[in-house]
Amino acid sequence: MLSEAATNTFRTSLRGASFVPGEPGYDAARIVFNRSIDRRPALIARCAGAADVIACVGFAREHNLPIAVRGGGHSIAGKAICEDGLVIDLSAMKGIRVDPATRTVRAEPGLTLGEFDRETQAFGLATTMGVISTTGIAGLTLGGGMGWLIGKYGLACDNVIAMDVVTADGRLLKASEQDNADLFWGMRGGNGNFGIVTSFEYRLYELGPVFGGGVLYPVEQTRDVLRFYRDFALSGPDELSTQMGRICTLDGAPVVAVAACYSGSIEEGEKVLAPLRQFGAPIADLFGAMSYLQMQSMFDPWFPPGREAYWKANFLNGLPDDAVEIFHRFAQTAPSSYTTGPWLETVHGAVSRIDPAHTAFAHRRHPFNFLVLSSWSEPSEAERNIAWTRECWDAMRPFMATGAYVNYLEDEADPHARDAYGANYDRLLKLKNKYDPDNLFRINHNIRPSA
Ligand SMILES: Cc1cc2nc3c(=O)[nH]c(=O)nc-3n(C[C@H](O)[C@H](O)[C@H](O)COP(=O)(O)OP(=O)(O)OC[C@H]3O[C@@H](n4cnc5c(N)ncnc54)[C@H](O)[C@@H]3O)c2cc1C
């Protein structure tokens, strides 16, 4: 049991703010993106820098406290927050420095994608992140990081050059190809199992305006659009990244959308996307030249804070006609207009040419990632939406590969988290035994150390 005296002494030693139950700020500090998560930590330490993080790790060890680490708080499973224990909240660590000469950036783990992109784009530079600007760079990168530049530059984790990592024994280690290379390997896809990152260094690329947007069709045409899409999406050049599926317009009408970003020249993008824009009779064609920042926030209105969520996702081996039929059927029946899904992300180009053993992220050879991103506003709607999500996911099971993207796993998937690490699991287990044998970092999609 944590004494008040020990807690107070510890709190005064921190440079950053901290919150305990009953204090102003505590309730706001325990809110995460998924509002169905309602946990009450004993202490939330909003770290100001690496020294606070090191102190938190020491304090948690000394008092045998469970630790949750919070970056952007977007884990749908709620892994950024815990019941009773200590939340090491990195959300105030937002330092960032772009070096245009070396095309690299140093970024702290409290940054959101929107903040990161704004700073890098000021120099006409970018690297792969995700597609919703409020997501945290830290959790996203540590699990992989799939976004509009995936075909050209791979995952966010593929573009990390180095990280500063506070390990379970309270040391701060540099992880890179040259320093602690085993840790560097595991941190790129291993989902925070080995330590807490206090600073990332990424490689950047020149990126001007992109040709992006989407086309919308009546949801009744899902089957035809999907049949066209499955070939179109995979035959495009690396510069083309696409997603598709059932979504509702902001006034609540269900449609089937194909969204895309072409990250080469605008003229080339128009040519590459012409077959999609000429296919069928779209209700709306929203393609055009736009800044990368506009592209990166295009989907934001569909994912505001304050809603409950239940997500399921898995990579697919392919999309045969039988899978198309199931996708079509569930596109017609989603119970909530806030739900995005059934949905597909395409995995092609640079990401798929990297050896699956090169980083801890194993799932590089499956063409599609299948997602059901269910969301609703009232707790009373949870049961119906969760049941529909599971039914849809179960129906697609015959077409699924072994393994899901760790960043989309829901909490109940934990017994199967092993599949999310795929063929890299045994190597990750060895690393866990070396860097965190007592499983201090366990509120994540956990690799349990072997006895
Ligand atoms: C609306 C929305 C959109 C999304 N879009 C995409 C997308 O386009 N592409 C994509 O790939 N993913 C996407 N995701 C999934 C996203 O990658 C994960 O939710 C990811 O965990 C978010 O990171 P975070 O820092 O915000 O999360 P948090 O909940 O803060 O953290 C997630 C996990 O990472 C750990 N962690 C966080 N920071 C650190 C750190 N510094 N050191 C060690 N461990 C740490 C946490 O302990 C936790 O286990 C999306 C999620 C949401 C909710």
CSV table of C-alpha atoms in Angstrom, one decimal, residues 8 69 111 146 168 190 194 233 355 388 404 436 442:
chain,number,residue,atom,x,y,z
A,8,ASN,CA,4.1,13.4,-1.2
A,69,VAL,CA,2.8,4.7,-19.8
A,111,LEU,CA,3.8,15.0,-29.4
A,146,MET,CA,0.8,2.9,-40.7
A,168,ALA,CA,13.3,-1.2,-16.0
A,190,GLY,CA,7.5,-4.4,-29.6
A,194,PHE,CA,11.2,-3.0,-23.0
A,233,ALA,CA,-5.0,-0.6,-54.6
A,355,ASP,CA,12.4,-8.2,-44.3
A,388,TRP,CA,-22.1,-6.5,-34.2
A,404,ALA,CA,-3.1,-8.6,-36.0
A,436,ASP,CA,12.5,-6.5,-18.2
A,442,ARG,CA,3.2,-5.0,-18.5
